[in-house]
């Protein structure tokens, strides 16, 4: 191993921005991801969740987005119905 290589490479996972979240034929929810190692693209993969796991993630994301930064991305008037009640709750999962 050369001096410029790390024993533990830095791994980063990002959503593939051009691919939407989708339901697979088996009913799972798939989220396409890019894997990068030390800043270099390494592979594509998909995070697959059961519908129940996707619902839990959805709820946790709604609560995590419960702050003023969420309105910078999407104005509150355009939030989906599931987010509208969250802005007043300030609850945490």
Coordinates of C-alpha atoms in Angstrom, one line a residue:
X1 CA 0.0 0.0 0.0
X2 CA 1.5 3.4 -1.0
X3 CA 1.8 6.3 1.3
X4 CA -1.0 8.1 -0.5
X5 CA -3.5 5.3 0.0
X6 CA -5.6 5.1 3.2
X7 CA -6.1 2.0 5.2
X8 CA -9.7 3.0 5.6
X9 CA -11.0 4.7 2.4
X10 CA -13.5 7.5 2.8
X11 CA -16.8 6.1 1.5
X12 CA -19.6 8.4 0.5
X13 CA -23.2 7.5 -0.5
X14 CA -25.4 9.8 -2.6
X15 CA -28.7 9.5 -4.2
X16 CA -28.7 9.4 -8.0
X17 CA -30.4 12.7 -8.7
X18 CA -31.8 11.7 -12.1
X19 CA -33.5 8.6 -10.9
X20 CA -36.8 8.8 -8.9
X21 CA -37.7 6.6 -6.0
X22 CA -39.7 3.7 -7.4
X23 CA -41.7 0.7 -6.4
X24 CA -40.2 -2.6 -7.7
X25 CA -42.3 -5.5 -9.0
X26 CA -41.9 -7.3 -5.7
X27 CA -43.4 -4.4 -3.8
X28 CA -40.2 -3.0 -2.3
X29 CA -39.3 0.6 -2.6
X30 CA -36.0 1.3 -4.4
X31 CA -33.7 4.3 -4.0
X32 CA -30.8 4.4 -6.5
X33 CA -27.5 5.4 -4.9
X34 CA -24.0 6.2 -6.1
X35 CA -21.0 4.9 -4.0
X36 CA -17.8 6.9 -4.1
X37 CA -14.5 5.8 -2.5
X38 CA -12.0 8.5 -1.7
X39 CA -13.9 11.0 -4.0
X40 CA -13.9 8.6 -7.0
X41 CA -17.1 7.0 -8.3
X42 CA -17.0 3.3 -7.4
X43 CA -20.5 1.8 -8.1
X44 CA -24.2 2.1 -8.4
X45 CA -26.5 0.3 -6.0
X46 CA -30.1 0.6 -4.7
X47 CA -31.4 0.8 -1.2
X48 CA -34.4 -1.5 -1.1
X49 CA -37.0 -1.0 1.7
X50 CA -40.2 -2.9 2.5
X51 CA -43.3 -0.6 2.4
X52 CA -43.3 -0.6 6.2
X53 CA -39.6 0.5 6.3
X54 CA -40.3 3.2 3.7
X55 CA -43.2 4.5 5.8
X56 CA -41.0 4.7 8.9
X57 CA -38.3 6.5 6.9
X58 CA -40.9 8.9 5.4
X59 CA -42.2 9.8 8.9
X60 CA -38.6 10.3 10.2
X61 CA -37.7 12.5 7.3
X62 CA -40.8 14.6 7.8
X63 CA -39.8 15.2 11.4
X64 CA -36.2 15.8 10.6
X65 CA -37.2 18.4 8.0
X66 CA -39.3 20.2 10.7
X67 CA -37.3 23.4 10.7
X68 CA -36.9 26.6 8.8
X69 CA -34.4 25.1 6.3
X70 CA -37.2 23.0 4.8
X71 CA -38.9 26.1 3.5
X72 CA -35.8 27.1 1.6
X73 CA -36.2 24.1 -0.6
X74 CA -40.0 24.0 -1.0
X75 CA -42.2 26.8 0.1
X76 CA -44.6 25.7 2.9
X77 CA -47.6 26.4 0.7
X78 CA -46.4 23.6 -1.6
X79 CA -45.7 21.0 1.1
X80 CA -47.6 17.7 0.7
X81 CA -50.4 17.1 3.2
X82 CA -48.3 14.8 5.3
X83 CA -45.8 17.7 6.1
X84 CA -48.3 20.4 6.9
X85 CA -49.1 19.2 10.4
X86 CA -45.4 18.6 11.2
X87 CA -44.5 22.3 11.1
X88 CA -46.6 22.9 14.2
X89 CA -45.6 19.8 16.1
X90 CA -41.8 20.0 16.6
X91 CA -41.9 16.4 17.8
X92 CA -38.9 14.0 17.4
X93 CA -39.0 10.2 16.7

